[in-house]
Short mmCIF file of C-alpha atoms in Angstrom, two decimals:
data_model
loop_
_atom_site.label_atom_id
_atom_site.label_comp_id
_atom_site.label_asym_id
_atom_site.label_seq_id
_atom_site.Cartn_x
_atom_site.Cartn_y
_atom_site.Cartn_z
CA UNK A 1 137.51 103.60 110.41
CA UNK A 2 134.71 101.74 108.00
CA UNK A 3 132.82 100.59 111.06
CA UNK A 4 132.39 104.55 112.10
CA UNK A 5 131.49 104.92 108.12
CA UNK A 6 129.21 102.30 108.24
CA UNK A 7 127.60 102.94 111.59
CA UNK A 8 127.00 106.87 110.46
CA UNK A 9 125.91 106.26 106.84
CA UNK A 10 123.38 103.69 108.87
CA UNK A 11 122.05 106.31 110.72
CA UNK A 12 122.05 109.05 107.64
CA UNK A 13 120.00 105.89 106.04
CA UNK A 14 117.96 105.57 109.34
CA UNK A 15 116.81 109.02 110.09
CA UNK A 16 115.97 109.28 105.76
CA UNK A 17 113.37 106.29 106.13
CA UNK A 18 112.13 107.91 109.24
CA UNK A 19 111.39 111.19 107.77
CA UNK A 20 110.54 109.66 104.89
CA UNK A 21 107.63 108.23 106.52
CA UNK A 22 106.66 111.37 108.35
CA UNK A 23 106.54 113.15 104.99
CA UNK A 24 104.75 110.39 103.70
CA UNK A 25 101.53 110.22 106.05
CA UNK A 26 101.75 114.19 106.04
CA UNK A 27 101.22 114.38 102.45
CA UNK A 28 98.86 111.68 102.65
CA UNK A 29 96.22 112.41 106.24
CA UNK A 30 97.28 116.23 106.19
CA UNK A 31 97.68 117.84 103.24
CA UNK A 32 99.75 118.46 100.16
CA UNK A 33 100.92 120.92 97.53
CA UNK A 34 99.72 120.21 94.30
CA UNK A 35 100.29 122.54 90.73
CA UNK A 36 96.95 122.66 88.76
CA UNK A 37 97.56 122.41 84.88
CA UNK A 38 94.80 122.91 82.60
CA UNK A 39 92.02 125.24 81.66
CA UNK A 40 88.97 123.46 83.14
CA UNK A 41 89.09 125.73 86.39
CA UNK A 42 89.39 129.01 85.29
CA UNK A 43 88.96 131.71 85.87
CA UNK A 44 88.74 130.57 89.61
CA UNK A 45 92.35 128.54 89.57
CA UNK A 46 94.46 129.48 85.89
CA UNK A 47 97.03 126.86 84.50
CA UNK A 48 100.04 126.19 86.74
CA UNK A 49 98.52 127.78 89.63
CA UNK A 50 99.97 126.07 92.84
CA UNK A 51 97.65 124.97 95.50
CA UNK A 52 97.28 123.83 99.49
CA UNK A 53 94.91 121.05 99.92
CA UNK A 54 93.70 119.07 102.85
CA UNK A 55 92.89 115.64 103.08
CA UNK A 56 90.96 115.98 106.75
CA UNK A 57 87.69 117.06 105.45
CA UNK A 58 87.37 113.95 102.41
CA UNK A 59 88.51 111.78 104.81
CA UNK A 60 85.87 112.39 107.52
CA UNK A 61 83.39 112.77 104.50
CA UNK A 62 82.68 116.54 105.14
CA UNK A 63 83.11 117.74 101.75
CA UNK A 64 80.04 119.92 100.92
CA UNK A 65 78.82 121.71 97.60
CA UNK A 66 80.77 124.55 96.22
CA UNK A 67 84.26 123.34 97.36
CA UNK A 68 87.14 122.44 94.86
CA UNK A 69 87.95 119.14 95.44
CA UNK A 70 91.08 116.75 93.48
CA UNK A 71 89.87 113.75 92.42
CA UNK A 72 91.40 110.67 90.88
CA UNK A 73 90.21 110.93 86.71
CA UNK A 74 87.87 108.33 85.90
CA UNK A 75 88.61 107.91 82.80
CA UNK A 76 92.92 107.11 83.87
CA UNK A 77 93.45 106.27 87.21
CA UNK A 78 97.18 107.63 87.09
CA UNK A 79 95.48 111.31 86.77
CA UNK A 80 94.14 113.89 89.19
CA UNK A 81 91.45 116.03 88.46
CA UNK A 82 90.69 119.45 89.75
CA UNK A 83 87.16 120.45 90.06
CA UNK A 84 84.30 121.90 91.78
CA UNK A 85 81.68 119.80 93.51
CA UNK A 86 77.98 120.97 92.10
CA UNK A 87 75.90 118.00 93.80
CA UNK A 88 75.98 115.77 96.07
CA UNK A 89 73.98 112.24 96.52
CA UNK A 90 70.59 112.61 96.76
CA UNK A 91 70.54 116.06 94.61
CA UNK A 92 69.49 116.50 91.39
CA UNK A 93 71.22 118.17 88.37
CA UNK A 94 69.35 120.07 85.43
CA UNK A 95 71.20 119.54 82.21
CA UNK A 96 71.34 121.90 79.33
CA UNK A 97 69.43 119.50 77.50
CA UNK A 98 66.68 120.35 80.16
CA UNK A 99 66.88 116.43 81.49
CA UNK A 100 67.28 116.45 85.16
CA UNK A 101 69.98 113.77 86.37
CA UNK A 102 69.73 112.30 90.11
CA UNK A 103 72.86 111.59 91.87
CA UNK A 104 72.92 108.22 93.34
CA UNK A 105 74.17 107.19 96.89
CA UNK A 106 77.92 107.61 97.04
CA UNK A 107 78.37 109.79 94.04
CA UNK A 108 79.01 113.62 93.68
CA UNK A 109 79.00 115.06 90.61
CA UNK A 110 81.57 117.68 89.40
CA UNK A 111 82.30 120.47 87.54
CA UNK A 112 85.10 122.90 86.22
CA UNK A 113 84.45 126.47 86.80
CA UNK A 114 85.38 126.96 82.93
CA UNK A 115 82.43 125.40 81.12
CA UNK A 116 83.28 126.28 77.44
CA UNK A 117 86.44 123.75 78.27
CA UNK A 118 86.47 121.19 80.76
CA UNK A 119 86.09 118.06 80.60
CA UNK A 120 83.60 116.85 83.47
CA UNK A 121 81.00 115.01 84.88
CA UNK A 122 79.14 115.92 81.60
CA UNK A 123 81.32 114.08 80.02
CA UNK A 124 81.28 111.08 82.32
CA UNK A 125 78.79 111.15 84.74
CA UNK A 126 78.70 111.20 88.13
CA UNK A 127 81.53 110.11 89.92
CA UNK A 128 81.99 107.84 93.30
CA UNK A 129 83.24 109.52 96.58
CA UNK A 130 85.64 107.05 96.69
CA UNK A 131 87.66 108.78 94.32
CA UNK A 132 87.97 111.83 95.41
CA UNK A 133 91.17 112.93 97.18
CA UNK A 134 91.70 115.97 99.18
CA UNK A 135 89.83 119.52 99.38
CA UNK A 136 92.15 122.65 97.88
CA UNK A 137 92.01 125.48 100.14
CA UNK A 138 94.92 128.05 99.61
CA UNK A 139 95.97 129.55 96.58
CA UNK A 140 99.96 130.27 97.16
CA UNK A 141 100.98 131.21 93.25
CA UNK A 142 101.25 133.43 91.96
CA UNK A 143 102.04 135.33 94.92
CA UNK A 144 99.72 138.25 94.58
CA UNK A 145 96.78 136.42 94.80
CA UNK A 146 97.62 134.17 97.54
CA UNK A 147 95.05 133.79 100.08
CA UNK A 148 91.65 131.33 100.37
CA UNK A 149 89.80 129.92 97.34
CA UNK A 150 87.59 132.68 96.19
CA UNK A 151 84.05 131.71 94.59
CA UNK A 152 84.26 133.76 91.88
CA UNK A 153 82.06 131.27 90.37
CA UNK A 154 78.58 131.46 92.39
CA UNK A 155 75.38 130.01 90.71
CA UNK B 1 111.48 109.20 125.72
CA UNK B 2 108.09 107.18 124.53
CA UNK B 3 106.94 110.41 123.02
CA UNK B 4 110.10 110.26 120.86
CA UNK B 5 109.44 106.48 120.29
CA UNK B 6 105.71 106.93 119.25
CA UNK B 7 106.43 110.07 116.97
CA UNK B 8 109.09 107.60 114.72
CA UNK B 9 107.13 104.16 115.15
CA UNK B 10 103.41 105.60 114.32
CA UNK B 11 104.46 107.39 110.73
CA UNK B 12 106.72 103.95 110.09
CA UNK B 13 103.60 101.63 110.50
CA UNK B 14 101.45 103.96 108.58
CA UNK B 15 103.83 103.87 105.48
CA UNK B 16 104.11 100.75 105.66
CA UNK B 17 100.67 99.62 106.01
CA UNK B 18 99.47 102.01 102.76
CA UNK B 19 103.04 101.14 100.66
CA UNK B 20 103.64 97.68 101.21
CA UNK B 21 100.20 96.05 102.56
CA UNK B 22 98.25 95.11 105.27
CA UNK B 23 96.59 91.73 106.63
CA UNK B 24 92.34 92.43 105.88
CA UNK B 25 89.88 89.69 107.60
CA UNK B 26 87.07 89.27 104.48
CA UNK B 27 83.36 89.01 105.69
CA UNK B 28 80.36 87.66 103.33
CA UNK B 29 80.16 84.94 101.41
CA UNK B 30 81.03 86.58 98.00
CA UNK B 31 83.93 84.76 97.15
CA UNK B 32 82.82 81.43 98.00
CA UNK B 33 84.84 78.76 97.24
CA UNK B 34 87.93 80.97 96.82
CA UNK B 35 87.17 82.81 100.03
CA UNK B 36 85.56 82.33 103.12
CA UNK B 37 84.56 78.46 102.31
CA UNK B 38 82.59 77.98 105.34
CA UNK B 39 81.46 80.88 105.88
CA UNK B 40 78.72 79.67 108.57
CA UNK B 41 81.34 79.36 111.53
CA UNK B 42 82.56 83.01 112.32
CA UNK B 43 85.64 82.01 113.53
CA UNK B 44 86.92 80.95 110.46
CA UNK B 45 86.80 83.50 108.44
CA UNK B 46 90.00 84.13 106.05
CA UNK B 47 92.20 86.43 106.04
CA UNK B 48 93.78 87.87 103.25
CA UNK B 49 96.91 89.88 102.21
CA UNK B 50 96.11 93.08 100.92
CA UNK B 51 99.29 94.02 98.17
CA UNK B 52 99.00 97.75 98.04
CA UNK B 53 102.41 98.43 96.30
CA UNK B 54 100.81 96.62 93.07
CA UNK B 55 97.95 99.19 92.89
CA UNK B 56 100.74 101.81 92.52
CA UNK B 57 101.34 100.81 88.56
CA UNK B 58 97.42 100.41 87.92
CA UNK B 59 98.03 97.45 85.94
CA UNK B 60 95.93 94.58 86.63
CA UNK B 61 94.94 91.36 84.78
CA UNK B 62 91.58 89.89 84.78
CA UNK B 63 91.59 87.05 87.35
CA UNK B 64 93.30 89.29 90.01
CA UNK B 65 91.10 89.21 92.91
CA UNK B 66 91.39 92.89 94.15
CA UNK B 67 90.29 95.06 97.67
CA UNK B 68 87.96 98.32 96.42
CA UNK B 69 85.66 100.83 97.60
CA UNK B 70 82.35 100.24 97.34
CA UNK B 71 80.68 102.96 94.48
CA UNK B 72 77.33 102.86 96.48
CA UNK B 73 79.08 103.34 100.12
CA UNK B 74 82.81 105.18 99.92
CA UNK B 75 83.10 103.56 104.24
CA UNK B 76 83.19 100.46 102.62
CA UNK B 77 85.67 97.85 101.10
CA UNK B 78 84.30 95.31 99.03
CA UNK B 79 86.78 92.40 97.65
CA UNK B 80 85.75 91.32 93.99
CA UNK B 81 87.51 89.37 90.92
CA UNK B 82 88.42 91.51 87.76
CA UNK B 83 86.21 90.06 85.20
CA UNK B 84 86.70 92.47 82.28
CA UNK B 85 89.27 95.50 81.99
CA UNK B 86 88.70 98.42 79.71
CA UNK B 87 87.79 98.02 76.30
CA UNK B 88 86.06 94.77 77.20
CA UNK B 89 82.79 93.59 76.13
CA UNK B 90 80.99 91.80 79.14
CA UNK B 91 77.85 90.36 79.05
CA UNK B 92 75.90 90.99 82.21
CA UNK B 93 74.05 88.67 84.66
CA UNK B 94 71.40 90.82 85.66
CA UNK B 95 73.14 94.70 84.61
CA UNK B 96 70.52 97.11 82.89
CA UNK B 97 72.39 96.25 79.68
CA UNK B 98 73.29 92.89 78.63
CA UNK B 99 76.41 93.47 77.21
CA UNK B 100 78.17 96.36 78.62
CA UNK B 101 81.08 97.57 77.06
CA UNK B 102 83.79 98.34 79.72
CA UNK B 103 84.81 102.39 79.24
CA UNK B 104 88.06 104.01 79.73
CA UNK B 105 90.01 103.64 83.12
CA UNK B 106 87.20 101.23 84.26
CA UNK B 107 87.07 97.35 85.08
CA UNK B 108 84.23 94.96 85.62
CA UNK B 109 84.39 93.19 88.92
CA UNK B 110 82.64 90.25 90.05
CA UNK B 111 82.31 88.05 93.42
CA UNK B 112 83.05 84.06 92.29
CA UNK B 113 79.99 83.70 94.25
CA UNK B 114 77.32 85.07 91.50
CA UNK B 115 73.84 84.87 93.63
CA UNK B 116 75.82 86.41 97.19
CA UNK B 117 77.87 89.23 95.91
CA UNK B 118 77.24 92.52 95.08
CA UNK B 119 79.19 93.49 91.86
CA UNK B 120 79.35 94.85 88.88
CA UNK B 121 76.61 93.20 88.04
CA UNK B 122 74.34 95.75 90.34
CA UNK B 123 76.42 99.13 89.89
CA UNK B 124 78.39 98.54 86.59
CA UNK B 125 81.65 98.98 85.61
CA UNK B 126 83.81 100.68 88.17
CA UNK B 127 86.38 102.74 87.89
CA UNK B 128 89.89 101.51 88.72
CA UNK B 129 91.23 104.44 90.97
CA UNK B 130 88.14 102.85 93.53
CA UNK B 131 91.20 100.18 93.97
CA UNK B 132 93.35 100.09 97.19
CA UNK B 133 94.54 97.08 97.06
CA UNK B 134 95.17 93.63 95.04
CA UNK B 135 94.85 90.46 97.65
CA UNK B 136 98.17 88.58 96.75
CA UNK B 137 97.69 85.84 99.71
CA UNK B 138 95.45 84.06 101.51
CA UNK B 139 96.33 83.51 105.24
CA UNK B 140 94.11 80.76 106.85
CA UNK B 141 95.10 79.35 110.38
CA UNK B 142 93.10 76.04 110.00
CA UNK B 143 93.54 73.60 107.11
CA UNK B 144 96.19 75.52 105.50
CA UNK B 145 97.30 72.60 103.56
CA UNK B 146 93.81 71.46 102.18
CA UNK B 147 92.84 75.06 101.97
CA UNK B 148 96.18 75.75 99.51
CA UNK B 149 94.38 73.30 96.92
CA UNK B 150 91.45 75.61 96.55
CA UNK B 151 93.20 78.72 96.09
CA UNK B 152 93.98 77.71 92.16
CA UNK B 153 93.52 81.35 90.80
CA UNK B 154 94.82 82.69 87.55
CA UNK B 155 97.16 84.57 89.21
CA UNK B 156 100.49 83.41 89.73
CA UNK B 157 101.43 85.66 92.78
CA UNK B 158 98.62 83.25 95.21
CA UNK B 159 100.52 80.21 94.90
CA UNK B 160 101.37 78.54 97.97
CA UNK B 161 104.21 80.18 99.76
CA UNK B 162 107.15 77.88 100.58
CA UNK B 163 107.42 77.70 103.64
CA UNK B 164 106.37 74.54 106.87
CA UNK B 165 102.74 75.35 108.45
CA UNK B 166 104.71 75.64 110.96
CA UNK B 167 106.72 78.12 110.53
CA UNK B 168 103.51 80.05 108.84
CA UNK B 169 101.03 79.30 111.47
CA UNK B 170 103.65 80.81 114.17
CA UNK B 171 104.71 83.83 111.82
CA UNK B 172 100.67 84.27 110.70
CA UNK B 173 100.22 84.95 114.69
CA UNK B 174 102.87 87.45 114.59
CA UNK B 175 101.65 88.97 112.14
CA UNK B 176 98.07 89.33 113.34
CA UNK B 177 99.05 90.14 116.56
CA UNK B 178 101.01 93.08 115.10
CA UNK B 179 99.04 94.58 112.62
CA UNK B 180 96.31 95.94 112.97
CA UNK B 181 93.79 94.07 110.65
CA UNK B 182 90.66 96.19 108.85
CA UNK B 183 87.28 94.18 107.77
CA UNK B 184 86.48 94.32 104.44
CA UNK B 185 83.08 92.85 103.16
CA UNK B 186 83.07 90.59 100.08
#
């Protein structure tokens, strides 16, 4: 009787670690669900908003200008960032304070859609591809405006 | 059947490879004398045991020698010392600033091999979510023994493991044989 316990709570404890690990390099080469607090994206993602991203496209270094990326925060390597990509290496950036700022090999530099309030690559320069994370591309809350990313935001 | 076998054993490697760590050979001559000591012969280049379940607290001493990507080239993994951790004041050999102090979240990385390494000293203070990895181990088929004495780092964790060459050389093998090992440059 506690070998057929033991031999079935193995197997319970077996098949956890196995999907375990399938969740695990899902949410880490696939894609992920992430909920986006703060003000720094509005109006194109509003606090608490819940998100899709993919990892494919950051991965195989494919992420281009204009898409809203998660990063890793510079400044605390526990935090994510949400944000929208404004340059890439080689580009240049005009300031407000009418200085133009070149981005150097490996960097992108970031933005939030909400300038009044975000805290940004204004704030700390540009940042290294490295930390980036995955690409959001669904919007799934709140429900009526699920759908793609819009780019409500075009300059 | 195999389809069934593949579809539990890939996912299981994976997780365990980016949770608990993976064997990395290290290239360059960066970390001369810690690392790669004869760097000349290609064949004996060291390999080294990437920790990845300590980069999951982000707390790391100065001393640790820790597995990054590299600021200037995201395909690439560079292996550096932590010289100076946020807060810090460091002063530069060769930096546009002599004295840098170290911002928030960042850490000031260094090769032990000043005139061969590409460090902080060229693209500044990093930041520390660039870390995948802190190299716990060194795992050298020749000369383990003689090797062991050079591998005096600050850090506790890359003490000499107690176990016979023996034993390591055969299980080192294993290892190697198993796992599939990545380059990273120093």
């Amino acid at each position: 009787m506690w070998l057929k316990f033991f031999s079935r709570s193995l197997g319970v404890v077996v098949s956890v670690v196995q999907y375990g690990c399938i969740a695990h390099c899902t949410l880490e080469y696939v894609g992920d669900i992430v909920v986006c607090k703060g003000p720094s994206m509005e109006p194109t993602i509003q606090s608490k908003d819940i998100c899709v991203t993919e990892h494919i496209s950051v991965r195989r270094r494919q992420v281009q200008k204009r898409d809203v990326v998660i990063s890793r925060s510079p400044t605390n390597p526990r935090e994510f960032i949400c944000k929208r990509v404004i340059a890439m290496e080689g580009d240049r950036v005009h300031l407000e304070d009418n200085t133009v700022k070149y981005i150097p090999k490996g960097h992108v530099w970031l933005e939030g859609d909400n300038h009044d309030n975000s805290t940004d690559s204004h704030n700390y320069g540009p940042i290294p591809y490295g930390l980036l994370r995955s690409r959001v591309i669904y919007k799934i809350w709140p429900i009526n405006q699920l759908g793609p990313l819009g780019f409500q935001n075009d300059r | 059947m195999w389809v069934r076998v593949v579809a539990i054993t890939v996912p299981v490697t994976v997780t365990l490879l980016d949770t608990v760590g993976c064997v990395a050979k290290v290239e360059g001559k960066s970390m001369q004398p810690a690392l790669n000591p004869e760097s000349a012969k290609a064949h004996e280049r060291d390999y080294v045991f990437l920790n990845k379940w300590a980069v999951i607290s982000c707390r790391y001493k100065r001393g640790d020698v820790v597995s990054l990507l590299s600021p200037s080239n995201p395909d690439q993994k560079i292996i550096k010392r932590i010289v100076g951790l946020e807060g810090d004041v460091v002063r530069s050999l060769g930096y546009k600033d002599s004295e840098v102090l170290i911002p928030k979240g960042h850490c000031w990385v260094e090769g032990d091999h000043h005139r061969q390494s590409m460090d902080s000293n060229f693209f500044g203070p990093v930041a520390m979510g660039m870390i995948v990895a802190k190299a716990s181990h060194i795992l050298t088929k020749n000369k383990i023994i003689s090797r062991r004495q050079r591998l005096i780092f600050e850090d506790t964790s890359l003490e000499p493991r107690s176990c016979s060459r023996e034993m390591f050389d055969a299980s080192l093998q294993l290892v190697l044989s198993l796992v599939f090992d990545t380059c990273i440059n120093s």
